[in-house]
Short mmCIF file of C-alpha atoms in Angstrom, two decimals:
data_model
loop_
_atom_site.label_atom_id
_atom_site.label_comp_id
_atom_site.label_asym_id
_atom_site.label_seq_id
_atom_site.Cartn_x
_atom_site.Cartn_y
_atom_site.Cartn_z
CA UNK A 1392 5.61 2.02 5.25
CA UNK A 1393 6.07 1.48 1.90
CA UNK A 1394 8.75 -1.38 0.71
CA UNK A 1395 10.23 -2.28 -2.21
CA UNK A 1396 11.53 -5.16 -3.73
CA UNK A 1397 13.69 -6.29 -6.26
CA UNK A 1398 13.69 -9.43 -8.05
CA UNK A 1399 15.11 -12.00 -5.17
CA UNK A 1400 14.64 -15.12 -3.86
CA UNK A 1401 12.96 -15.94 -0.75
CA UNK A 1402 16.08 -16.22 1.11
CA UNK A 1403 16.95 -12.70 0.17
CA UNK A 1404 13.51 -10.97 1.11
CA UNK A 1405 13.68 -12.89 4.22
CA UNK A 1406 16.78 -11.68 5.42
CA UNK A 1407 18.86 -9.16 3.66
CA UNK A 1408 19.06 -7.46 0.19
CA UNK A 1409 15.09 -8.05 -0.84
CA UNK A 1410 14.24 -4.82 0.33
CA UNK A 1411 17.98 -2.97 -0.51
CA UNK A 1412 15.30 0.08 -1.64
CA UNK A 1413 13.82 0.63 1.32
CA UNK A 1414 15.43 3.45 2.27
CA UNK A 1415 15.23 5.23 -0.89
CA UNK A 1416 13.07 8.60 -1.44
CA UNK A 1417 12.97 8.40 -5.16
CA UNK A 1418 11.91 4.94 -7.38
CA UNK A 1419 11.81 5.21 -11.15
CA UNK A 1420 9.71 2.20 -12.56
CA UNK A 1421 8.36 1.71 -16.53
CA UNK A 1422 11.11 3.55 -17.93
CA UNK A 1423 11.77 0.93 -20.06
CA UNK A 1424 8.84 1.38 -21.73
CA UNK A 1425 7.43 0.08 -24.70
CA UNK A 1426 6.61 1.72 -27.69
CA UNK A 1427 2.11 2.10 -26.85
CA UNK A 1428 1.98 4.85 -24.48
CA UNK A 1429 0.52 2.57 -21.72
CA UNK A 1430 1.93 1.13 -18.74
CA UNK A 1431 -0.39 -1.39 -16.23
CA UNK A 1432 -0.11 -1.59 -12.81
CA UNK A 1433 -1.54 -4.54 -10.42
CA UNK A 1434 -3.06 -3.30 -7.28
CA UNK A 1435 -4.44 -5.26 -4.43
CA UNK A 1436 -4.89 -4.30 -1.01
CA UNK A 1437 -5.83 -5.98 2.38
CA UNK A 1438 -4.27 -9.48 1.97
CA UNK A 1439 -4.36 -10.50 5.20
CA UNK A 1440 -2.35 -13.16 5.68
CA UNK A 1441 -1.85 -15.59 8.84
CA UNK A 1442 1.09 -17.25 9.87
CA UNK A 1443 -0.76 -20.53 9.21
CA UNK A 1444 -1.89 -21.08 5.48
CA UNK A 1445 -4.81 -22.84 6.73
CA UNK A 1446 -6.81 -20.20 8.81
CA UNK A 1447 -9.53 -19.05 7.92
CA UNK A 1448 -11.94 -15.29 8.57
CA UNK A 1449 -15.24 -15.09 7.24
CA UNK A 1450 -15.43 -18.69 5.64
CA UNK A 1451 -12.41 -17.54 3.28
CA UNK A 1452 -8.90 -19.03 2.81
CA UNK A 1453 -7.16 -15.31 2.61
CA UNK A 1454 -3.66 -17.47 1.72
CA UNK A 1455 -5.73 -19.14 -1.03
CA UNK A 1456 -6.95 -15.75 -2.43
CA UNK A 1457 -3.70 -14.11 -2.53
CA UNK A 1458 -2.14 -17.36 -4.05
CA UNK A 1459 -5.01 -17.34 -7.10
CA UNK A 1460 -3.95 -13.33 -7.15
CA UNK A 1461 -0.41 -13.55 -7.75
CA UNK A 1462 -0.85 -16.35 -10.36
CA UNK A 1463 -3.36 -13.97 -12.05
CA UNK A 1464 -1.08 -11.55 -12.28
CA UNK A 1465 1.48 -13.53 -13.38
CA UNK A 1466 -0.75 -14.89 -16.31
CA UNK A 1467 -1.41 -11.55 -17.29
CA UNK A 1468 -1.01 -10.96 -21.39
CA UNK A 1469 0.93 -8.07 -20.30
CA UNK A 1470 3.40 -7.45 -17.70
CA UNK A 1471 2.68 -4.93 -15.01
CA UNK A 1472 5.51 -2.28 -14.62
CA UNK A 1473 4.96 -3.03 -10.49
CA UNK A 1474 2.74 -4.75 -8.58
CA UNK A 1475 1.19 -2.09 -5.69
CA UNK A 1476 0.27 -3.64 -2.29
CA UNK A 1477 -1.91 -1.20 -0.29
CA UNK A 1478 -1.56 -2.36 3.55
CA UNK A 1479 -2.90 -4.91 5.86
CA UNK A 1480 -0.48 -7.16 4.23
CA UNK A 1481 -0.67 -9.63 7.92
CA UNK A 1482 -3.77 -10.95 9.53
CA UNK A 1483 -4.34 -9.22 12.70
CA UNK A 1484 -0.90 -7.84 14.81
CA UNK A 1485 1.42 -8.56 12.42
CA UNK A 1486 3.36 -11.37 13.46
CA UNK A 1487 6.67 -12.46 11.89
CA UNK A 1488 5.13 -15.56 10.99
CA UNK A 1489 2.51 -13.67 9.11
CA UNK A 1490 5.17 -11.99 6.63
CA UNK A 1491 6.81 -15.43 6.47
CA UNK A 1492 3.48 -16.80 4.76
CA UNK A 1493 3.20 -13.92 2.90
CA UNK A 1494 6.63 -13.68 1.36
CA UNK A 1495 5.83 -17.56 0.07
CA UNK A 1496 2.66 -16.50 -1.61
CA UNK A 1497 4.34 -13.65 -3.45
CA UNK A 1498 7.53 -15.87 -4.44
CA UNK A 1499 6.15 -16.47 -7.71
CA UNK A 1500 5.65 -12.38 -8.04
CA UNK A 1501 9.35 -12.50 -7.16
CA UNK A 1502 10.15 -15.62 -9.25
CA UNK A 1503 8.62 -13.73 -12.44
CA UNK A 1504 10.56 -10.59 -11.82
CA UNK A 1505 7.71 -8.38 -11.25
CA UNK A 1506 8.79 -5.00 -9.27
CA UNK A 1507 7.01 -5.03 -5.64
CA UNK A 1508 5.52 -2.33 -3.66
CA UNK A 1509 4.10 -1.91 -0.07
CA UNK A 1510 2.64 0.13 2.25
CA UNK A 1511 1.59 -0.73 5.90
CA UNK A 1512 -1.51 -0.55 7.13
CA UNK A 1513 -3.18 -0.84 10.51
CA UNK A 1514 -3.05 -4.83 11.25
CA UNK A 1515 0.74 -4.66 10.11
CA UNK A 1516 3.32 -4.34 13.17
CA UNK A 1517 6.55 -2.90 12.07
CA UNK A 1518 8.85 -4.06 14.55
CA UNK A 1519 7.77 -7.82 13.88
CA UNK A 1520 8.19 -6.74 10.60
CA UNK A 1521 11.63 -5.50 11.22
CA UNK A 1522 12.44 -8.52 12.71
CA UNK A 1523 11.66 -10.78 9.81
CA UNK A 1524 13.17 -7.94 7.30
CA UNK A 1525 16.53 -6.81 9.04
CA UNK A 1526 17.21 -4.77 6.42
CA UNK A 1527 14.05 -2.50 6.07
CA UNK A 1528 14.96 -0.19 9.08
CA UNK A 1529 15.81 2.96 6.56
CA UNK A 1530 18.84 4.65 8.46
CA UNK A 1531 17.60 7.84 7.68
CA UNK A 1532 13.29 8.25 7.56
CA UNK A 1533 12.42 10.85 5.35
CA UNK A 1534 9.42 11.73 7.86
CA UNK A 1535 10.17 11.29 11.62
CA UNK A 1536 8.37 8.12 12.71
CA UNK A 1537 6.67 7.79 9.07
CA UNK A 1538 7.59 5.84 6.08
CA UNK A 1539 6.99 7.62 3.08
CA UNK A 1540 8.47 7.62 -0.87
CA UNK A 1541 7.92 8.02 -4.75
CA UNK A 1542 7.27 5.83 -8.01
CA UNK A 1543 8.09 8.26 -10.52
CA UNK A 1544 6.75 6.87 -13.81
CA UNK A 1545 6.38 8.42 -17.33
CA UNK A 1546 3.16 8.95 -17.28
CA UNK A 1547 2.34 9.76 -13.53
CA UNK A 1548 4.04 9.93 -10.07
CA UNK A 1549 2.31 7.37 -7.45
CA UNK A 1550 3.05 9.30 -4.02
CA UNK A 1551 3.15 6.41 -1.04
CA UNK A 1552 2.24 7.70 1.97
CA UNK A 1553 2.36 5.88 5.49
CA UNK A 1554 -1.35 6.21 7.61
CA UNK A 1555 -0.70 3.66 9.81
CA UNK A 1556 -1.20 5.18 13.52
CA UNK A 1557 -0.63 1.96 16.23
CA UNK A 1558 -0.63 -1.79 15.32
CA UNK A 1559 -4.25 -2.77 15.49
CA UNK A 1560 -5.86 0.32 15.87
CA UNK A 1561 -8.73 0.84 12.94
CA UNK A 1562 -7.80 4.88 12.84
CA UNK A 1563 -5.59 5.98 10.42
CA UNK A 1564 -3.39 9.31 10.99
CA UNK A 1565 -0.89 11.08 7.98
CA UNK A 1566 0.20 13.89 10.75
CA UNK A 1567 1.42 17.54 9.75
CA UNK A 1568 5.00 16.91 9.34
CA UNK A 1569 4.12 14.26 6.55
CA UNK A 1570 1.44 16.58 4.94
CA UNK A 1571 4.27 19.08 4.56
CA UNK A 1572 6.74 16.59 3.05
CA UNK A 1573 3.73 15.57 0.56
CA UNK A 1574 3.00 19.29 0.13
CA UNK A 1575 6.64 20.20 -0.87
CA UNK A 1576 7.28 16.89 -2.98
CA UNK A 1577 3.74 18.00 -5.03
CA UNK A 1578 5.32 21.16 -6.23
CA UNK A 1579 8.93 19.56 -6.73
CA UNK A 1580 6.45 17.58 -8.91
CA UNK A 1581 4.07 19.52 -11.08
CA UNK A 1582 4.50 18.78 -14.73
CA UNK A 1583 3.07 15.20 -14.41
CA UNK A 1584 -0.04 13.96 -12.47
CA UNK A 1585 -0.28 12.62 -9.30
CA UNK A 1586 -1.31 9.70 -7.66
CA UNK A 1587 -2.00 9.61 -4.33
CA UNK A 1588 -2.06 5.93 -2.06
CA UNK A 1589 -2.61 5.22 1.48
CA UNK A 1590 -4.04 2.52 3.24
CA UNK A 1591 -6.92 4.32 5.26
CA UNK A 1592 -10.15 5.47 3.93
CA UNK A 1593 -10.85 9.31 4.10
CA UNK A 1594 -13.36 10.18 6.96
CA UNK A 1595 -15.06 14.00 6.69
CA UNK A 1596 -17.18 13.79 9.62
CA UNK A 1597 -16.01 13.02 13.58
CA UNK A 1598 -17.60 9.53 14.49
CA UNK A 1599 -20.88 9.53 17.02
CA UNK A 1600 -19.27 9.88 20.83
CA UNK A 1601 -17.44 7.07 22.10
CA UNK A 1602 -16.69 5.51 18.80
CA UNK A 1603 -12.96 5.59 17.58
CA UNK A 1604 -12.24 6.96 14.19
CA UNK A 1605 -12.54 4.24 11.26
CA UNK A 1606 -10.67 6.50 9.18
CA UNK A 1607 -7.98 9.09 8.45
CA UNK A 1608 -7.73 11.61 11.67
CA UNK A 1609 -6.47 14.63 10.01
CA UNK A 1610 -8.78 14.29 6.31
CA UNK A 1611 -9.83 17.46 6.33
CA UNK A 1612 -6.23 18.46 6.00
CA UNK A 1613 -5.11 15.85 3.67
CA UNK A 1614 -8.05 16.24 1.47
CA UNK A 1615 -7.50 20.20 1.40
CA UNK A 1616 -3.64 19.76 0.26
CA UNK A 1617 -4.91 17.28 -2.67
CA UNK A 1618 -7.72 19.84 -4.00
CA UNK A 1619 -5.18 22.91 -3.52
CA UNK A 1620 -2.39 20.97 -5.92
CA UNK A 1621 -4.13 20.46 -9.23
CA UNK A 1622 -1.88 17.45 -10.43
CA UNK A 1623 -3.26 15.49 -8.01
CA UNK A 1624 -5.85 13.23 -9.73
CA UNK A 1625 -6.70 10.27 -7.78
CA UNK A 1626 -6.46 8.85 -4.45
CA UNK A 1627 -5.98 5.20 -3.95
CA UNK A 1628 -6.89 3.52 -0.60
CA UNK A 1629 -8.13 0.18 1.17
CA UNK A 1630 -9.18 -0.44 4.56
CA UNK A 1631 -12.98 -0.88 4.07
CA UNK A 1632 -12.65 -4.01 2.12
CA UNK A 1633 -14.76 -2.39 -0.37
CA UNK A 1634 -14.49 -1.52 -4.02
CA UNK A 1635 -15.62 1.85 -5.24
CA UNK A 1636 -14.96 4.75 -7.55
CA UNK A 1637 -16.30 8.15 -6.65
CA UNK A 1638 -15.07 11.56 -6.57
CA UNK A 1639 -14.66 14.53 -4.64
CA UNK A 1640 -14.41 17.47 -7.26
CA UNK A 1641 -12.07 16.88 -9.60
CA UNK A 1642 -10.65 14.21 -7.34
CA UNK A 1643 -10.69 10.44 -7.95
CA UNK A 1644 -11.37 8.29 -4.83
CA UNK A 1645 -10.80 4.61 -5.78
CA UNK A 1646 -11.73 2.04 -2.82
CA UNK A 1647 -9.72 -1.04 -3.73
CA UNK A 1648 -11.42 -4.28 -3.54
CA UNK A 1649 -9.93 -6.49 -0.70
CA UNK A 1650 -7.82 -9.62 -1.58
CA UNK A 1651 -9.09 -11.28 1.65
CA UNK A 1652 -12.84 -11.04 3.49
CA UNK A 1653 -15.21 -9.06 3.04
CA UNK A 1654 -17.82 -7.56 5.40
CA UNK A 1655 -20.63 -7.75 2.60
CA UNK A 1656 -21.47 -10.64 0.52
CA UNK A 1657 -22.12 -8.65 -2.23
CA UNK A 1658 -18.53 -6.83 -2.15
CA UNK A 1659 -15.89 -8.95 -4.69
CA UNK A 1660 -12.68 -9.75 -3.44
#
C-alpha cells in the first residue's frame, strides 16, 4: 500500500493529517527542480522494525540500522526529491507498536522535510496499520482490495504497486484487476519512462511441490505487461534482503539491499 507523507510532526503521522495523500492516484514530486537536470532519490527497503527498539534478528539492531539510515540521508550533500520505502516496514505481523517505533526513527526524515513514500509488504498488517494511521483508509481504492498510485516526476514516473497477498505470508500476488490498472496507467503514460516498484521479488518458475511461492504468483503476467510497454525501464523490488542489478531484456531488475538482516554475511545492509 503505498503512503505518503507530508512534512508533519509525529503527532500528525500518528493520528491524522500525516498521511492526508493517501488516497490520492496522482503525486507530482521534484517539480521544483533545480537548474542540473538531476533529481536523487533515497531508497531503502525491508526495515523491519519491532515495537521494542531493543530487539534484535540475526545479531542486528534493525532500529539502529534504520536510525544510522535516516541520518545518512539527512546528511546527504544533496537533498533527495523523496525518500522511497519498499515494504516490510514492521518486524514480523505488523503490530501497531511496530509503526509506532518506526514513525520515531523516521521523525528526523519528517523533521528535515524530506517527502515520504511507502509500500507494504508481506510482514506489514494493514489493519494494525489502520489502527495506528486512522486516516490512511483511502475512501475510494483505486484497485479493489489493492493499494496502488503514481510519483510523476520530470524525468520519470515511479509506478507503486501493492504485492502484498496476507500478513505474513512470504508469496507475493499483483492480481489481474491491478495488472489492468498498471496496463492502462502505462499508456496514459508513454512520453516519459517508467519505473516500476513492488515489494516482492519476481519468480519465473513454480517452486518444487509442497513449497509455497517466495515470490510474485502471477510474474509471468506482470513481467509480460512490462516487456510489452517499452517505457518501462526498471523494476525496483525487496523481499530477498539482497542487493542486485540484472536484467531481463531491456529490463532493469534492481534487488534493493535490506536496511535490516540479512540471510548472507556477505550481503550489505
Amino acid at each position: 500500500m503505498p503512503i505518503h507523507l507530508p512534512s508533519v510532526n509525529r503527532r500528525q503521522f500518528l493520528s491524522q493529517s500525516a498521511a492526508a495523500l493517501a488516497g490520492l492516484s496522482v503525486l507530482r514530486i521534484g517539480y521544483a527542480a533545480p537548474a542540473a537536470q538531476t533529481m536523487t532519490l533515497a531508497l531503502l527497503s525491508d526495515t523491519h522494525i519491532p515495537k521494542n527498539a531493543e530487539v534484535t534478528a540475526r545479531e542486528v539492531n534493525m532500529t539502529s540500522n534504520l536510525q544510522q539510515g535516516v541520518r545518512e540521508i539527512n546528511q546527504l550533500p544533496s537533498k533527495p526529491a523523496a525518500v522511497l520505502f519498499n515494504g516490510d516496514c514492521a518486524y514480523l505481523s505488523g503490530l501497531p507498536a511496530d509503526y509506532a517505533n518506526f514513525a520515531q526513527c523516521i521523525q528526523p526524515l519528517i523533521d528535515a522535510q524530506q517527502e515520504l513514500h511507502m509500500t507494504m509488504g508481506n510482514h506489514d498488517n494493514i489493519p494494525a496499520f489502520y489502527d495506528a494511521l486512522k486516516t490512511q483508509r483511502p475512501e475510494q481504492p483505486l484497485v479493489e482490495s489493492k493499494h496502488v498510485s503514481i510519483l510523476e516526476t520530470p524525468y520519470v514516473n515511479f509506478f507503486l504497486l501493492d504485492s502484498l497477498m496476507k500478513t505474513n505470508v512470504v508469496t507475493g500476488e499483483l492480481g489481474d484487476a491491478q495488472l489492468k490498472w498498471l496496463s492502462d496507467e502505462l499508456d496514459a503514460r508513454a512520453d516519459k519512462p517508467a519505473i516500476i516498484m513492488a515489494h516482492h521479488t519476481l519468480q519465473k518458475v513454480a517452486p518444487p511441490e509442497g513449497k509455497a511461492w517466495g515470490g510474485i504468483l502471477d510474474t509471468a503476467k506482470f513481467l509480460e505487461l512490462m516487456h510489452a510497454k517499452k517505457q518501462v525501464k526498471a523494476y525496483v523490488f525487496g523481499h530477498s534482503h539482497v542487493w542486485s542489478h540484472a536484467r531481463d531484456g531491456d529490463l532493469h531488475l534492481i534487488n534493493l539491499p535490506a536496511s535490516a538482516y540479512v540471510f548472507n554475511p556477505t550481503q550489505p545492509n
